[in-house]
Coordinates of C-alpha atoms and ligand atoms in Angstrom, one line a residue:
X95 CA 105.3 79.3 100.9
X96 CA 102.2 81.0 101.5
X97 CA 99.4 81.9 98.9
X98 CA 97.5 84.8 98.6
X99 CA 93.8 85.0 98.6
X100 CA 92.3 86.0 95.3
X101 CA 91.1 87.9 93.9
X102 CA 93.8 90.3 95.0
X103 CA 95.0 93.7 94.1
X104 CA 98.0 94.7 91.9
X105 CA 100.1 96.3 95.1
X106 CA 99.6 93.1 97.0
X107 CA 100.2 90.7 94.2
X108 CA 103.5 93.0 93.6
X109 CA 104.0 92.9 97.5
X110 CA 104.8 96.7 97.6
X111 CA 103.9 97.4 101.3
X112 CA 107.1 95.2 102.4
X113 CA 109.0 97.5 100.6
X114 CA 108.4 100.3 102.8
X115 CA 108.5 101.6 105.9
X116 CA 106.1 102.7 109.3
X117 CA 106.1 106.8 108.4
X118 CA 106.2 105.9 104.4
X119 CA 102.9 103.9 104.9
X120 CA 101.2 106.2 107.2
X121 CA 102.4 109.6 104.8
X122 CA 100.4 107.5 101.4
X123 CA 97.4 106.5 103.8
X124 CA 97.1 109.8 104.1
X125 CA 97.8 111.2 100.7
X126 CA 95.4 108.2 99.4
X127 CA 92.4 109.1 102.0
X128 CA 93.0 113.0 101.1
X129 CA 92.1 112.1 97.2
X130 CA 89.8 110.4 97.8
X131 CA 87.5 112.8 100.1
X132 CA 89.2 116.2 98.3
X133 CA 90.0 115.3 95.3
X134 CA 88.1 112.3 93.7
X135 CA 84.4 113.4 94.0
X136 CA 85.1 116.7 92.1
X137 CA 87.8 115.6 89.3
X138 CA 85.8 115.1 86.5
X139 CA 84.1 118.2 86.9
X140 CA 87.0 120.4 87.1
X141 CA 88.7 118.1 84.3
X142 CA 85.7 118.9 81.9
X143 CA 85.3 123.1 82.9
X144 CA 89.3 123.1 83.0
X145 CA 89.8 124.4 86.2
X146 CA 91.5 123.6 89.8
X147 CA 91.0 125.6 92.9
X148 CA 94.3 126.1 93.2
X149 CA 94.6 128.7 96.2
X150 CA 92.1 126.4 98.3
X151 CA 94.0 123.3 97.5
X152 CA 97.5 124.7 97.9
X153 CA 96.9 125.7 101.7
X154 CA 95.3 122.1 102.2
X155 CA 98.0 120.4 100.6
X156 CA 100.2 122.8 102.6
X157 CA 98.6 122.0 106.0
X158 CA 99.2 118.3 105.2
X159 CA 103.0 119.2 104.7
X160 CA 103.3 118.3 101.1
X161 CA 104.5 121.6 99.6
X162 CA 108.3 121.4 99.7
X163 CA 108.1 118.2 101.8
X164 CA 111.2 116.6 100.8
X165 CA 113.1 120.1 101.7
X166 CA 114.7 121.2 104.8
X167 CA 114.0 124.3 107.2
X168 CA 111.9 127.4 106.3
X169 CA 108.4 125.3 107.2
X170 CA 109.0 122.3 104.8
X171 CA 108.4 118.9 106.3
X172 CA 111.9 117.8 105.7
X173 CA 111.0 113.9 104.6
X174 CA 112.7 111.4 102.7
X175 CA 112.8 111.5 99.2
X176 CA 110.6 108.0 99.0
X177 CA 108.1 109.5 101.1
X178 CA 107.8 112.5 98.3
X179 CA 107.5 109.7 96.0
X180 CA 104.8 108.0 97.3
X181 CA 102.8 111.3 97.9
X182 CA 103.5 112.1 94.4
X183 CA 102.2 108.9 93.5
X184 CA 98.8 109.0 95.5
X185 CA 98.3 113.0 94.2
X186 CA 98.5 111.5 90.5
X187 CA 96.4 108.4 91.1
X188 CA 93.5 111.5 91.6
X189 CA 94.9 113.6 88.7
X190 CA 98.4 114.3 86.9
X191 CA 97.3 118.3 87.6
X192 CA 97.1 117.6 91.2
X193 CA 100.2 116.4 90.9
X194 CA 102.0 118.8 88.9
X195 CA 100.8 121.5 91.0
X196 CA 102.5 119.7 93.9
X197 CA 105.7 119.4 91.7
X198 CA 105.7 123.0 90.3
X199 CA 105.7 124.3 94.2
X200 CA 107.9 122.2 96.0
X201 CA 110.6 120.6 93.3
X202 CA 110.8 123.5 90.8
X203 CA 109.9 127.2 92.4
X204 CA 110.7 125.8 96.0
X205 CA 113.8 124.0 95.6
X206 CA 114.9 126.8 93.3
X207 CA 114.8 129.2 95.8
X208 CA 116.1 126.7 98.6
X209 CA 118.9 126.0 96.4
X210 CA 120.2 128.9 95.0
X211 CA 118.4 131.9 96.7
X212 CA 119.9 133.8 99.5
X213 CA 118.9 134.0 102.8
X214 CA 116.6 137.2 102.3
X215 CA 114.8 134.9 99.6
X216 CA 114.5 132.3 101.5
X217 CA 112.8 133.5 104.3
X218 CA 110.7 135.7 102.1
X219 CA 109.4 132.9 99.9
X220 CA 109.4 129.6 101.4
X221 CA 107.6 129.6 104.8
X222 CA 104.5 131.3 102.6
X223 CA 105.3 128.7 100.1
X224 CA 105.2 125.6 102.6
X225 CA 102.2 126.6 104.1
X226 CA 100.4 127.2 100.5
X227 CA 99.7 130.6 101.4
X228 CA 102.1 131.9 98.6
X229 CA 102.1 130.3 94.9
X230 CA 105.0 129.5 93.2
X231 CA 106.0 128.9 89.7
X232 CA 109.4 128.3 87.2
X233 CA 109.7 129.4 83.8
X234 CA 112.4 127.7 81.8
X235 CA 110.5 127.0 78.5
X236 CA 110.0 129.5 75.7
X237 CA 107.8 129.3 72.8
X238 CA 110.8 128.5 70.4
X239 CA 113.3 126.6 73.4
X240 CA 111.5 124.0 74.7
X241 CA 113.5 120.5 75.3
X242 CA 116.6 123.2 74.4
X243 CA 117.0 125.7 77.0
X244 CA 120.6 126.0 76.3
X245 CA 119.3 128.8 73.3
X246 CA 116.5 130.6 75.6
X247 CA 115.9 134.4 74.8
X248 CA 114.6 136.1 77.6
X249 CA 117.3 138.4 78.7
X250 CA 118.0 140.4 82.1
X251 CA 120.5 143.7 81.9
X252 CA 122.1 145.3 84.5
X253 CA 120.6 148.5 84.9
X254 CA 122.6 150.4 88.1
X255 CA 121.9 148.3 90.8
X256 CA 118.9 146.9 89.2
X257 CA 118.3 144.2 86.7
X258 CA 115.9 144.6 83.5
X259 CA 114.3 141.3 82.3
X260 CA 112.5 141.0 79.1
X261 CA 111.0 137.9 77.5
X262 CA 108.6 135.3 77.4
X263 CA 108.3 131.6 79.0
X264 CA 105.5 129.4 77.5
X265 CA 103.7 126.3 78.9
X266 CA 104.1 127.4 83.0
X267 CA 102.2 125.5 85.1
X268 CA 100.5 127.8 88.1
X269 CA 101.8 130.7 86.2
X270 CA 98.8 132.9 86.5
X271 CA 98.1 132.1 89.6
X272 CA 101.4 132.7 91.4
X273 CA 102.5 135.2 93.9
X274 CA 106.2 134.5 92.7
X275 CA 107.6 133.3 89.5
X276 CA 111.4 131.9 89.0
X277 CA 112.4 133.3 85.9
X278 CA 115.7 131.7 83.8
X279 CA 117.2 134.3 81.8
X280 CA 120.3 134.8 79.6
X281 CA 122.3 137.3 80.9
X282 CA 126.3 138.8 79.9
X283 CA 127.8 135.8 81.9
X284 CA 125.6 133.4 81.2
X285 CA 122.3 132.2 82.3
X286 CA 120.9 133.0 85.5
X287 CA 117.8 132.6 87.8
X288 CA 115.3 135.5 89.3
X289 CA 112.4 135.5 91.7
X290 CA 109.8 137.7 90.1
X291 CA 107.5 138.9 92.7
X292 CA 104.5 138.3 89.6
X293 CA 102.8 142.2 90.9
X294 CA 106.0 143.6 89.7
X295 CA 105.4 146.2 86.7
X296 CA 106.0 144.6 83.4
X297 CA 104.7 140.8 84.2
X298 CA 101.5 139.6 82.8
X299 CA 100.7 136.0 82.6
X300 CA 98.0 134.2 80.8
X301 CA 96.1 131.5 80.5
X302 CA 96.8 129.0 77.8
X303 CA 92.7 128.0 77.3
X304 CA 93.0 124.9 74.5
X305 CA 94.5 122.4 76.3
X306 CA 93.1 119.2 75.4
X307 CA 95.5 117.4 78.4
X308 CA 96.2 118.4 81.8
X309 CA 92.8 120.2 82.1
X310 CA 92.4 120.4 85.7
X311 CA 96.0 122.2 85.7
X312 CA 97.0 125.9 85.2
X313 CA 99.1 126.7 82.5
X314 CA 99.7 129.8 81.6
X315 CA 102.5 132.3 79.2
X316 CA 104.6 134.8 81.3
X317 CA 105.6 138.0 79.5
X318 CA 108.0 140.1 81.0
X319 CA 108.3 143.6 79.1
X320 CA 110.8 146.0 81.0
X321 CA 110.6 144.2 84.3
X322 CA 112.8 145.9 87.1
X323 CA 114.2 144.1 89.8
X324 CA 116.5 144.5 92.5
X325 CA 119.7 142.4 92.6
X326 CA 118.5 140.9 95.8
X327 CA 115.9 138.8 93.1
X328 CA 118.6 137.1 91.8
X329 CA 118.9 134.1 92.8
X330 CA 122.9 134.2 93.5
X331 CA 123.9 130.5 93.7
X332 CA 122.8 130.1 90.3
X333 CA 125.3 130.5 87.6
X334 CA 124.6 128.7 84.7
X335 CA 122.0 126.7 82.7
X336 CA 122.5 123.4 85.4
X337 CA 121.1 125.2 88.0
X338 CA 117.8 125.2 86.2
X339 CA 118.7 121.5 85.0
X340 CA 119.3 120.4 89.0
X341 CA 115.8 121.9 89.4
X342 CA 114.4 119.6 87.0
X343 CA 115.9 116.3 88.4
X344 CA 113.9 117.1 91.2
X345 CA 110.5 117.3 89.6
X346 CA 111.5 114.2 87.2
X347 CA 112.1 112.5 90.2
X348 CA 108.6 113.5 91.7
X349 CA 107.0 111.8 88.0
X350 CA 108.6 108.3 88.4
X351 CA 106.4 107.6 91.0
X352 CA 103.6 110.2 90.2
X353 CA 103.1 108.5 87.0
X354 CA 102.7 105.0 88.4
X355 CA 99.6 106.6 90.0
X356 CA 97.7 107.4 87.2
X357 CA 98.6 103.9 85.6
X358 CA 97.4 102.3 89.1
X359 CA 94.2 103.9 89.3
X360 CA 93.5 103.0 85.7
X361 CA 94.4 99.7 86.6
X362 CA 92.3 99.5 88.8
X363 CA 89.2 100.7 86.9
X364 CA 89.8 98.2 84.8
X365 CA 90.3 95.1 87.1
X366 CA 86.9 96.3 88.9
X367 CA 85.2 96.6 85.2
X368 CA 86.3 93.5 84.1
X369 CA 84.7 91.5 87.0
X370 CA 81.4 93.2 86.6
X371 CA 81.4 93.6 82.9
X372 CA 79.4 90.7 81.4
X373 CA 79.3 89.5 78.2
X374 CA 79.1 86.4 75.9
X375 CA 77.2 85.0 79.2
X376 CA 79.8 86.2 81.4
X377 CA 82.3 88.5 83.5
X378 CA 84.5 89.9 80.4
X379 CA 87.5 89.9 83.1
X380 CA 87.2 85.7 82.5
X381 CA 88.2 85.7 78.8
X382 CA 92.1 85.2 78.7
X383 CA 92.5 87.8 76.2
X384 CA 91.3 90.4 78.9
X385 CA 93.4 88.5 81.7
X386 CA 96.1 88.7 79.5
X387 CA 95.9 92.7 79.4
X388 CA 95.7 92.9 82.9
X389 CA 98.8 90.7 83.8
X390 CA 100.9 92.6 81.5
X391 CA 99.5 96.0 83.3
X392 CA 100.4 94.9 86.4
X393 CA 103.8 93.4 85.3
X394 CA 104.9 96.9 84.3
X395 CA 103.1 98.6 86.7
X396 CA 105.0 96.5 89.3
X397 CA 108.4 96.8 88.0
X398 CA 107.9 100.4 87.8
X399 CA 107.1 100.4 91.4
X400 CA 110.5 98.6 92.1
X401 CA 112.4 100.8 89.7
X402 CA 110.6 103.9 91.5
X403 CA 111.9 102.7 94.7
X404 CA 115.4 101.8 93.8
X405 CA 115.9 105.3 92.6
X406 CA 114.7 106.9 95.8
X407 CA 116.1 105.1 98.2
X408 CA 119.2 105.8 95.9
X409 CA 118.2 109.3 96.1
X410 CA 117.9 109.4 100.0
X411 CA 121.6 107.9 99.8
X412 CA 122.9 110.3 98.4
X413 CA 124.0 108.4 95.7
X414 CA 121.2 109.0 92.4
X415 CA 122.4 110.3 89.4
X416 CA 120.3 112.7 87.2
X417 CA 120.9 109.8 84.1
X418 CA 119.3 107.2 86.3
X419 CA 116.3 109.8 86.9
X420 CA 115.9 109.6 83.3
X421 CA 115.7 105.9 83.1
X422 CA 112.9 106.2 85.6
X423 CA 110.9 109.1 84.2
X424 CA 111.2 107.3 80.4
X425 CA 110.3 103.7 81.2
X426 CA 107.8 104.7 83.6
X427 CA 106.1 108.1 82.1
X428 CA 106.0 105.3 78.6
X429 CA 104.7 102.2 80.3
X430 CA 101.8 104.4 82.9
X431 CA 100.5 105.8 79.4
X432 CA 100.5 102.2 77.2
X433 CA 98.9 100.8 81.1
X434 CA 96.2 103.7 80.3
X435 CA 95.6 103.0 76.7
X436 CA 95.4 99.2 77.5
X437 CA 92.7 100.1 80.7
X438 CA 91.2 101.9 78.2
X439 CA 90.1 98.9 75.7
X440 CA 88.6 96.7 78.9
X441 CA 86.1 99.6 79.4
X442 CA 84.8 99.7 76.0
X443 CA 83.1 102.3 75.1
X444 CA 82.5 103.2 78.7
X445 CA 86.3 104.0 78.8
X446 CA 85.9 107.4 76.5
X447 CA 83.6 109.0 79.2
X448 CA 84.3 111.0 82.3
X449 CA 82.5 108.6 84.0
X450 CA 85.9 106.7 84.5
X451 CA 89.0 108.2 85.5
X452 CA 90.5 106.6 82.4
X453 CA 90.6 108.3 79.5
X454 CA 91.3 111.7 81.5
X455 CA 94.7 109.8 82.9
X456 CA 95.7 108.8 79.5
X457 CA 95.1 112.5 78.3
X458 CA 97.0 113.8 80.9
X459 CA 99.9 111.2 80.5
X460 CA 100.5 112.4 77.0
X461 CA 101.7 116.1 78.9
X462 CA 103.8 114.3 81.3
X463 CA 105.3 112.6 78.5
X464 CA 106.2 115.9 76.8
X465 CA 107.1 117.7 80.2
X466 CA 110.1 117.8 82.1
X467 CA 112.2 116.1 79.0
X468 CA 110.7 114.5 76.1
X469 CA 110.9 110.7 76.0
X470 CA 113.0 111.3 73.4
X471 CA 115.2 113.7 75.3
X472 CA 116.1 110.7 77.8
X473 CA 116.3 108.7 75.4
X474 CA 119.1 110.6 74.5
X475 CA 120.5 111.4 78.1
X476 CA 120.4 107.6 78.5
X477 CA 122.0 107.1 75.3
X478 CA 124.9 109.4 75.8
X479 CA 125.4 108.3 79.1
X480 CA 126.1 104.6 77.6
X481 CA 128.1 105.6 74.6
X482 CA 129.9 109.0 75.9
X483 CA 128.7 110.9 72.5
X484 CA 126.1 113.7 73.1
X485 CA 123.4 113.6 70.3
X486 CA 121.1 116.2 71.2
X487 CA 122.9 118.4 67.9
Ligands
TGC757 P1 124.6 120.3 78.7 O1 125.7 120.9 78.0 O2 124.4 118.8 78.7 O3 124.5 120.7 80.2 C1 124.7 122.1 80.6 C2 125.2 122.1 82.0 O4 124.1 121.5 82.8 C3 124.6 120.3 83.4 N1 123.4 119.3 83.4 C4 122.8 119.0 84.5 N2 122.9 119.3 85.7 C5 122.1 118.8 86.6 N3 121.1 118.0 86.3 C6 120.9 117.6 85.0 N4 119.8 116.8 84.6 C7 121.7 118.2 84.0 N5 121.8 118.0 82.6 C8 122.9 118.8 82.3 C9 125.8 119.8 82.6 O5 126.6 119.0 83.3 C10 126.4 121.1 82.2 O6 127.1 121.6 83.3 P2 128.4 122.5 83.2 O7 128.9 122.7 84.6 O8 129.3 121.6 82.3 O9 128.0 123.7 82.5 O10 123.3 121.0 78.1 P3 122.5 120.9 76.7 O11 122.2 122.3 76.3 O12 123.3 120.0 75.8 O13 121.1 120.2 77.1 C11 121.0 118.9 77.6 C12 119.6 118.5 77.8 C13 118.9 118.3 76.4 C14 119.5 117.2 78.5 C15 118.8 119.6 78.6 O14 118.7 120.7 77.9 C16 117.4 119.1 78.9 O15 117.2 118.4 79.9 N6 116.4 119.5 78.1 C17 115.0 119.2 78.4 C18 114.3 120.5 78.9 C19 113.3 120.2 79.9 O16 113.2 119.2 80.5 N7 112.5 121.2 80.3 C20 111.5 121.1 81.3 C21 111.0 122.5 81.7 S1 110.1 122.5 83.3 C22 108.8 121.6 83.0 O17 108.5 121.0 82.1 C23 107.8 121.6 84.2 S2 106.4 120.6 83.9 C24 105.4 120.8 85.2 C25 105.5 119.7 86.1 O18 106.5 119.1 86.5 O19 104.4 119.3 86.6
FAD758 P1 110.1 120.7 71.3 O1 111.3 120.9 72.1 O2 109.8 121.7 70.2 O3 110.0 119.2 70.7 C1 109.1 118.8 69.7 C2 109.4 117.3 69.4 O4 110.7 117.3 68.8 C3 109.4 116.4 70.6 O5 109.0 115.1 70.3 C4 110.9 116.4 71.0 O6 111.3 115.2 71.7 C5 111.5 116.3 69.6 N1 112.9 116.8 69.6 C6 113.4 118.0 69.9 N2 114.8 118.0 69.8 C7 115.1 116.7 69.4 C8 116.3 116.1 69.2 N3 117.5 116.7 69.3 N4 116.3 114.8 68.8 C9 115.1 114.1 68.7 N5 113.9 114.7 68.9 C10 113.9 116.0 69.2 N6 108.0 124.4 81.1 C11 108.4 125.1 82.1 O7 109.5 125.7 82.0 N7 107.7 125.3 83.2 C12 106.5 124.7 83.4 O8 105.9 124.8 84.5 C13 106.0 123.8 82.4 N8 104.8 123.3 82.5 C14 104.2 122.6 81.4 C15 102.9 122.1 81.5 C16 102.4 121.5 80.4 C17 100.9 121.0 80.5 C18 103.1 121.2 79.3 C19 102.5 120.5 78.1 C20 104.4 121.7 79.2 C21 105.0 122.4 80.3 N9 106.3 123.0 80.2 C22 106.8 123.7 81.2 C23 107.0 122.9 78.9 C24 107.7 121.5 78.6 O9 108.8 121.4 79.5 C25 108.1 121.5 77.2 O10 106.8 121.4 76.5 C26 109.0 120.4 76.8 O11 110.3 120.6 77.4 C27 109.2 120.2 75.3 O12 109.3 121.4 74.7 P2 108.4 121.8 73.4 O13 107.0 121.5 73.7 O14 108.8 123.1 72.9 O15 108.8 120.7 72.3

């Protein structure tokens, strides 16, 4: 048996790059060299003034094929679902809003329209959508149904051919920056999905300003008051509240690997501290209290890795489940934050500044906690599938 030379890093040490294959490698490489020229250098900054450039970056990360990437046709790259995962891994080890930006596109308004649009839809939306030239966004949450979509408000009427949507959908990432918003809404037989073109009369989004997580992300409230749409914006495969559920498993899927990044990258701020860090006479990272920290990180930063990659390869079998996408977004959304928190301690006081990527990780970890399901709504998916009794009510 060999040994590996030391000191090493927490990827090697878990042995991660066996686990994958020629175009998986290359597609993180790339994702990985992108942050860190695009992204890395400017990340505090936009953290702090809590803003992206989200129209620049969406045609980059569209030329790169990462918009939609794990979709078929219509300008989407068409790659596996691990090689999505490991793109949505390297996007969060720069930021959680990089990330969700990526998600919002390609796994919510994207696949939506993939999914369940017709074919008049589909051309319309997704080549623009692919290419980043056309933003896309999903509003499923309102201010009083959030983990409970089941009860949503916002209503579309037939009106003649037309449809009539009012309402409002809170907490939507992109949403005042989109060219196109999928919008769920309760309807006489039952809940259905639209594609608002967002320069229709009646929609207005804005802003949400006092967000102390997810800075460098948009998030924004959509109002729709009176808003007319043809029936060809209805999205016709869509005909009841699991079509906006599907949806979801996609971007949850996207956040057990995405998540991993932002614990890796703290991680690794903290391994790198630690050996420079001296006090009591030396390096803090030779105390066993602090080596103690950083095994544990990288023992649950390691088995999230393997649980990440079970699920997608899974996933490109054909064969995951949306349960097992909650055991993966709950154990490794939890364990990325408590790796953050932990990273967090070995920097000291240095660990509250922008300087490090640390502290903004573990604020943006607290909204991907919340997002896409509570923890405490897969607890519960994970607890009925075990026991066969629902407890959501
Ligand atoms: P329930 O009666 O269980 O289900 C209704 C119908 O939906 C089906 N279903 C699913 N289908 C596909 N995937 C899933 N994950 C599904 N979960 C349920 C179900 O089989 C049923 O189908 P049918 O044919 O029998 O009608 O529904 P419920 O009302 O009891 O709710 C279940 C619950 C609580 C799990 C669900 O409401 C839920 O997941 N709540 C959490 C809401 C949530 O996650 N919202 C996220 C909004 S989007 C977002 O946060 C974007 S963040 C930005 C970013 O990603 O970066
Ligand atoms: P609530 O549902 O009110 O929950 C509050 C607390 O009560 C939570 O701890 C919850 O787990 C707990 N709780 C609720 N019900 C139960 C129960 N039955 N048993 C035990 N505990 C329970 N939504 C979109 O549609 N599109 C987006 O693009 C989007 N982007 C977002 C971006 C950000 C930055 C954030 C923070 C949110 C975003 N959301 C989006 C909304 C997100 O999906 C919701 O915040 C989430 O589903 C939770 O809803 P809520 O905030 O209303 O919390």
């Amino acid at each position: 048996m060999s040994r590996l030379s030391e000191p090493t890093t927490p990827d090697t040490l878990v042995g991660v790059d066996r686990l994958l294959d020629d175009e998986e490698r290359q597609i993180r490489e790339a994702v990985r060299a992108m942050v860190k020229q695009r992204i890395a250098p400017d990340i505090a900054t936009w953290y702090e003034e809590g803003e992206l450039p989200v129209r620049d970056l969406a045609v980059e990360l569209g030329g790169m094929g990462l918009l939609g990437m794990h979709l078929q046709g219509y300008g989407c790259a068409g790659t596996s679902a691990v090689a999505y995962g490991l793109a949505c891994l390297e996007l969060e080890a720069g930021d959680s809003g990089l990330r969700s930006l990526v998600s919002v596109q390609g796994s919510l308004a994207m696949f939506a329209i993939h999914r369940y649009g017709s074919e008049e839809t589909k051309q319309r939306w997704l080549p623009e959508m692919a290419a980043g030239r056309a933003i896309g966004c999903f509003g499923l949450t309102e201010p009083d149904q959030g983990s409970d979509p089941a009860g949503m408000r916002t209503r579309a009427v037939r009106s003649g051919d037309d449809w009539i949507l009012n309402g409002t959908k809170m907490w939507i990432t992109n949403g005042s920056v989109a060219d196109v918003a999928v919008v769920w809404a309760r309807t006489d037989e039952g809940v259905r999905g639209f594609a608002v073109p967002t320069d229709t009369p009646g929609f207005s989004a804005h802003t949400i300003k006092s967000k102390m997580s997810l800075r460098a992300s948009v998030t924004s409230e959509l109002v729709l008051d009176n808003v007319r749409l043809p029936e060809s914006a209805r999205l016709p495969g869509a005909t009841s509240l699991g079509a906006p559920l599907s949806c979801l498993n996609e971007a949850r899927f996207g956040i057990v690997f995405g998540a991993l990044g932002a614990a890796r990258d703290c991680l690794e701020t903290a391994l790198d501290y630690a050996r420079t860090r001296q006090q009591f006479g030396k390096a803090i990272g030779g105390f066993q209290l602090t080596q103690a920290k950083l095994a544990d990180m990288t023992l649950e930063y390691g088995k999230g890795v393997l649980l990440a990659l079970h699920l997608g390869r899974m996933k490109d079998a054909g064969a995951l489940a949306s349960q097992q996408v909650s055991l993966g977004k709950l154990n490794n959304v939890r364990e990325a934050i408590a790796i953050a928190r932990e990273a967090r301690t070995i920097l000291g006081a240095s660990g509250i500044t922008s300087e490090y990527p640390v502290m903004r990780h573990a604020n943006n970890l607290e909204s991907v906690l919340t997002y896409e399901g509570t923890s405490e709504m897969h607890t519960l998916v994970i607890g009925q599938a075990l026991t066969g009794t629902p407890a959501f009510r």
